[in-house]
Amino acid sequence: MSGLAPDSLTIQRGGGADLDEVMAVMADAFDPRFGEAWTRAQCAGILPLPGVILHVARRRGEALGFSLSRRAMDEAELLLIAVRRQASGQGIGGQLIARFVEDHRAAGAHHLHLEVRDGNPAVSLYTAHDFEIAGRRSRYYRGTDGELFDALTMVRMI
Ligand SMILES: CC(C)(COP(=O)(O)OP(=O)(O)OC[C@H]1O[C@@H](n2cnc3c(N)ncnc32)[C@H](O)[C@@H]1OP(=O)(O)O)[C@@H](O)C(=O)NCCC(=O)NCCS
């Protein structure tokens, strides 16, 4: 007996074996118009690198969300975070951010950063988790129809 309620959310570290589920969440969560999602090859390429952490959120064994992040020295970057549309608004994204912070803090990070498309509703999620806007990268994301979108850089000290 784990003591967990059967429908409680678990967040565990993952790896290459979770890539099919991660890509399914990615395809479901990201709107292809904005060009923010990564390809499978990009994900597979970064996973084995030092300091990279994949967190997978599951309920009843089903992958509902994930985050991908990496640390170098005392800096950690949140590279991707996604939650299936049917499960959004339930706090899973917030729990993934909390684990990102917790695990990289434990590994020695003091400075967190991320990039997000200007206008992505995730900006308010990051702000709620104490990230502040630090800069703007003009025309950083290229959407499927060639439209370009600015990126905001956000930071948080821990
Ligand atoms: C961003 C994302 C991971 C949030 O996951 P989530 O589980 O819904 O997040 P939570 O339930 O913990 O928090 C929701 C909060 O985030 C914000 N938010 C995130 N996405 C939102 C959306 N589509 N519409 C409205 N608010 C949104 C709101 O502030 C909301 O707060 P509220 O519940 O008090 O209104 C999810 O919407 C997603 O996968 N989006 C597509 C992928 C993406 O753009 N990722 C970020 C860039 S890598």
Short mmCIF file of C-alpha atoms and ligand atoms in Angstrom, two decimals:
data_model
loop_
_atom_site.label_atom_id
_atom_site.label_comp_id
_atom_site.label_asym_id
_atom_site.label_seq_id
_atom_site.Cartn_x
_atom_site.Cartn_y
_atom_site.Cartn_z
CA MET A 1 0.00 0.00 0.00
CA SER A 2 1.43 3.36 -0.97
CA GLY A 3 -1.06 5.30 1.17
CA LEU A 4 -1.95 7.47 -1.82
CA ALA A 5 -5.56 7.88 -2.86
CA PRO A 6 -6.05 6.02 -6.15
CA ASP A 7 -6.78 9.21 -8.09
CA SER A 8 -4.02 11.35 -6.59
CA LEU A 9 -1.45 12.96 -8.82
CA THR A 10 2.13 11.73 -8.76
CA ILE A 11 5.08 13.59 -10.20
CA GLN A 12 8.11 11.46 -10.93
CA ARG A 13 11.33 11.83 -12.80
CA GLY A 14 11.25 10.26 -16.23
CA GLY A 15 13.54 9.36 -19.09
CA GLY A 16 13.64 8.05 -22.64
CA ALA A 17 11.10 5.32 -21.83
CA ASP A 18 8.50 8.06 -21.20
CA LEU A 19 9.02 9.78 -24.53
CA ASP A 20 5.93 8.33 -26.27
CA GLU A 21 3.69 9.64 -23.49
CA VAL A 22 5.52 12.97 -23.34
CA MET A 23 5.07 13.50 -27.07
CA ALA A 24 1.36 12.63 -26.81
CA VAL A 25 0.94 15.27 -24.07
CA MET A 26 2.97 17.74 -26.15
CA ALA A 27 0.76 17.22 -29.22
CA ASP A 28 -2.38 17.62 -27.16
CA ALA A 29 -1.30 20.67 -25.14
CA PHE A 30 0.51 22.96 -27.58
CA ASP A 31 -1.31 24.93 -30.23
CA PRO A 32 0.73 24.30 -33.42
CA ARG A 33 0.03 27.85 -34.59
CA PHE A 34 2.74 29.19 -32.30
CA GLY A 35 5.72 26.92 -32.96
CA GLU A 36 6.51 26.35 -29.27
CA ALA A 37 6.39 22.54 -29.16
CA TRP A 38 9.57 20.52 -29.54
CA THR A 39 10.06 17.57 -31.87
CA ARG A 40 10.70 14.09 -30.58
CA ALA A 41 14.28 14.31 -31.85
CA GLN A 42 14.86 17.52 -29.87
CA CYS A 43 13.52 15.90 -26.69
CA ALA A 44 15.44 12.65 -27.21
CA GLY A 45 18.61 14.62 -27.86
CA ILE A 46 18.50 16.65 -24.67
CA LEU A 47 17.34 13.97 -22.24
CA PRO A 48 20.71 12.26 -21.74
CA LEU A 49 22.59 15.52 -21.14
CA PRO A 50 23.90 16.34 -17.66
CA GLY A 51 21.59 18.43 -15.48
CA VAL A 52 18.48 17.68 -17.54
CA ILE A 53 15.34 16.62 -15.65
CA LEU A 54 12.09 15.31 -17.09
CA HIS A 55 9.19 15.34 -14.64
CA VAL A 56 6.06 13.42 -15.57
CA ALA A 57 2.73 14.00 -13.80
CA ARG A 58 0.44 10.97 -13.74
CA ARG A 59 -2.94 10.10 -12.39
CA ARG A 60 -3.97 6.43 -12.34
CA GLY A 61 -0.87 5.76 -14.44
CA GLU A 62 -1.91 8.11 -17.23
CA ALA A 63 0.55 10.85 -18.15
CA LEU A 64 -1.29 14.18 -17.89
CA GLY A 65 1.61 16.60 -17.91
CA PHE A 66 5.36 16.98 -17.95
CA SER A 67 8.14 19.48 -17.59
CA LEU A 68 11.61 19.46 -19.07
CA SER A 69 14.35 21.49 -17.46
CA ARG A 70 18.11 21.68 -17.15
CA ARG A 71 20.65 23.01 -14.71
CA ALA A 72 24.16 24.27 -15.30
CA MET A 73 26.09 25.46 -12.25
CA ASP A 74 23.64 27.50 -10.15
CA GLU A 75 21.23 28.28 -13.00
CA ALA A 76 18.23 26.18 -13.98
CA GLU A 77 16.03 26.71 -17.01
CA LEU A 78 12.46 25.53 -17.47
CA LEU A 79 12.52 24.43 -21.11
CA LEU A 80 9.01 23.06 -21.53
CA ILE A 81 5.90 22.52 -19.46
CA ALA A 82 2.64 21.07 -20.73
CA VAL A 83 -0.60 19.64 -19.40
CA ARG A 84 -3.27 17.82 -21.40
CA ARG A 85 -6.18 20.12 -22.26
CA GLN A 86 -8.73 17.89 -20.51
CA ALA A 87 -6.69 18.19 -17.28
CA SER A 88 -5.80 21.88 -17.43
CA GLY A 89 -6.84 24.31 -14.70
CA GLN A 90 -6.53 21.66 -11.96
CA GLY A 91 -3.22 22.85 -10.59
CA ILE A 92 -1.05 20.24 -12.34
CA GLY A 93 1.07 22.90 -14.07
CA GLY A 94 1.60 24.59 -10.71
CA GLN A 95 2.66 21.31 -9.10
CA LEU A 96 5.12 20.67 -11.94
CA ILE A 97 6.64 24.12 -11.41
CA ALA A 98 6.92 23.45 -7.67
CA ARG A 99 8.82 20.20 -8.37
CA PHE A 100 11.05 21.95 -10.91
CA VAL A 101 11.96 24.52 -8.24
CA GLU A 102 12.38 21.93 -5.49
CA ASP A 103 14.61 19.52 -7.43
CA HIS A 104 16.89 22.16 -8.92
CA ARG A 105 17.18 23.96 -5.59
CA ALA A 106 18.27 20.66 -4.03
CA ALA A 107 20.87 20.34 -6.82
CA GLY A 108 22.30 23.79 -6.08
CA ALA A 109 20.38 26.18 -8.35
CA HIS A 110 19.80 29.74 -7.14
CA HIS A 111 18.77 31.39 -10.36
CA LEU A 112 15.79 30.12 -12.40
CA HIS A 113 14.85 31.30 -15.84
CA LEU A 114 12.56 30.52 -18.76
CA GLU A 115 11.35 31.85 -22.08
CA VAL A 116 7.71 32.08 -23.01
CA ARG A 117 5.80 33.45 -25.98
CA ASP A 118 4.42 36.88 -25.27
CA GLY A 119 0.67 36.37 -24.93
CA ASN A 120 0.84 32.75 -23.75
CA PRO A 121 -1.57 32.38 -20.78
CA ALA A 122 1.27 30.50 -19.05
CA VAL A 123 2.82 33.92 -18.28
CA SER A 124 0.24 34.36 -15.48
CA LEU A 125 1.05 30.90 -14.15
CA TYR A 126 4.75 31.81 -14.00
CA THR A 127 3.97 35.17 -12.38
CA ALA A 128 1.89 33.35 -9.76
CA HIS A 129 5.01 31.27 -9.05
CA ASP A 130 7.16 34.37 -8.47
CA PHE A 131 8.82 34.64 -11.88
CA GLU A 132 9.37 38.19 -13.10
CA ILE A 133 9.70 39.44 -16.66
CA ALA A 134 13.34 40.31 -17.30
CA GLY A 135 13.49 40.86 -21.05
CA ARG A 136 12.06 40.36 -24.50
CA ARG A 137 13.39 38.49 -27.54
CA SER A 138 11.87 39.97 -30.62
CA ARG A 139 10.35 37.61 -33.22
CA TYR A 140 11.68 34.53 -31.43
CA TYR A 141 8.99 31.92 -32.18
CA ARG A 142 7.95 31.06 -35.72
CA GLY A 143 4.41 29.73 -36.06
CA THR A 144 3.29 27.21 -38.66
CA ASP A 145 2.19 29.93 -41.09
CA GLY A 146 5.48 31.81 -40.72
CA GLU A 147 4.14 34.41 -38.28
CA LEU A 148 6.76 35.52 -35.75
CA PHE A 149 6.08 36.01 -32.04
CA ASP A 150 8.14 37.72 -29.35
CA ALA A 151 9.46 35.74 -26.39
CA LEU A 152 9.60 37.05 -22.84
CA THR A 153 12.42 35.97 -20.58
CA MET A 154 11.41 35.47 -16.96
CA VAL A 155 13.57 34.94 -13.88
CA ARG A 156 13.23 33.92 -10.27
CA MET A 157 15.88 33.78 -7.56
CA ILE A 158 15.63 30.92 -5.04
C1 LIG B 1 0.58 26.34 -19.22
C2 LIG B 1 0.02 25.01 -18.74
C3 LIG B 1 1.16 24.01 -18.53
C4 LIG B 1 -0.70 25.23 -17.40
O1 LIG B 1 -1.08 23.98 -16.89
P1 LIG B 1 -2.33 23.87 -15.87
O2 LIG B 1 -2.27 22.53 -15.26
O3 LIG B 1 -3.57 24.25 -16.55
O4 LIG B 1 -1.92 24.99 -14.81
P2 LIG B 1 -2.57 25.21 -13.37
O5 LIG B 1 -3.92 24.57 -13.31
O6 LIG B 1 -1.58 24.84 -12.35
O7 LIG B 1 -2.66 26.78 -13.35
C5 LIG B 1 -3.56 27.42 -14.20
C6 LIG B 1 -3.17 28.88 -14.14
O8 LIG B 1 -2.27 29.15 -15.21
C7 LIG B 1 -2.76 30.21 -16.00
N1 LIG B 1 -3.12 29.58 -17.26
C8 LIG B 1 -2.35 28.68 -17.88
N2 LIG B 1 -2.89 28.32 -19.05
C9 LIG B 1 -4.04 28.99 -19.19
C10 LIG B 1 -5.04 29.05 -20.19
N3 LIG B 1 -4.94 28.33 -21.33
N4 LIG B 1 -6.09 29.84 -20.00
C11 LIG B 1 -6.17 30.57 -18.89
N5 LIG B 1 -5.27 30.55 -17.90
C12 LIG B 1 -4.20 29.78 -18.04
C13 LIG B 1 -3.82 30.85 -15.20
O9 LIG B 1 -3.17 31.84 -14.42
C14 LIG B 1 -4.32 29.77 -14.29
O10 LIG B 1 -4.63 30.27 -13.04
P3 LIG B 1 -6.11 30.09 -12.43
O11 LIG B 1 -6.37 28.62 -12.42
O12 LIG B 1 -6.00 30.70 -11.09
O13 LIG B 1 -6.99 30.83 -13.39
C15 LIG B 1 -1.00 24.42 -19.75
O14 LIG B 1 -2.02 25.40 -19.98
C16 LIG B 1 -0.40 24.04 -21.09
O15 LIG B 1 0.02 22.91 -21.29
N6 LIG B 1 -0.36 24.98 -22.06
C17 LIG B 1 0.13 24.68 -23.41
C18 LIG B 1 1.63 24.48 -23.41
C19 LIG B 1 2.35 25.76 -23.07
O16 LIG B 1 2.08 26.80 -23.64
N7 LIG B 1 3.33 25.67 -22.12
C20 LIG B 1 4.07 26.85 -21.66
C21 LIG B 1 5.24 27.16 -22.52
S1 LIG B 1 6.49 25.87 -22.49
#
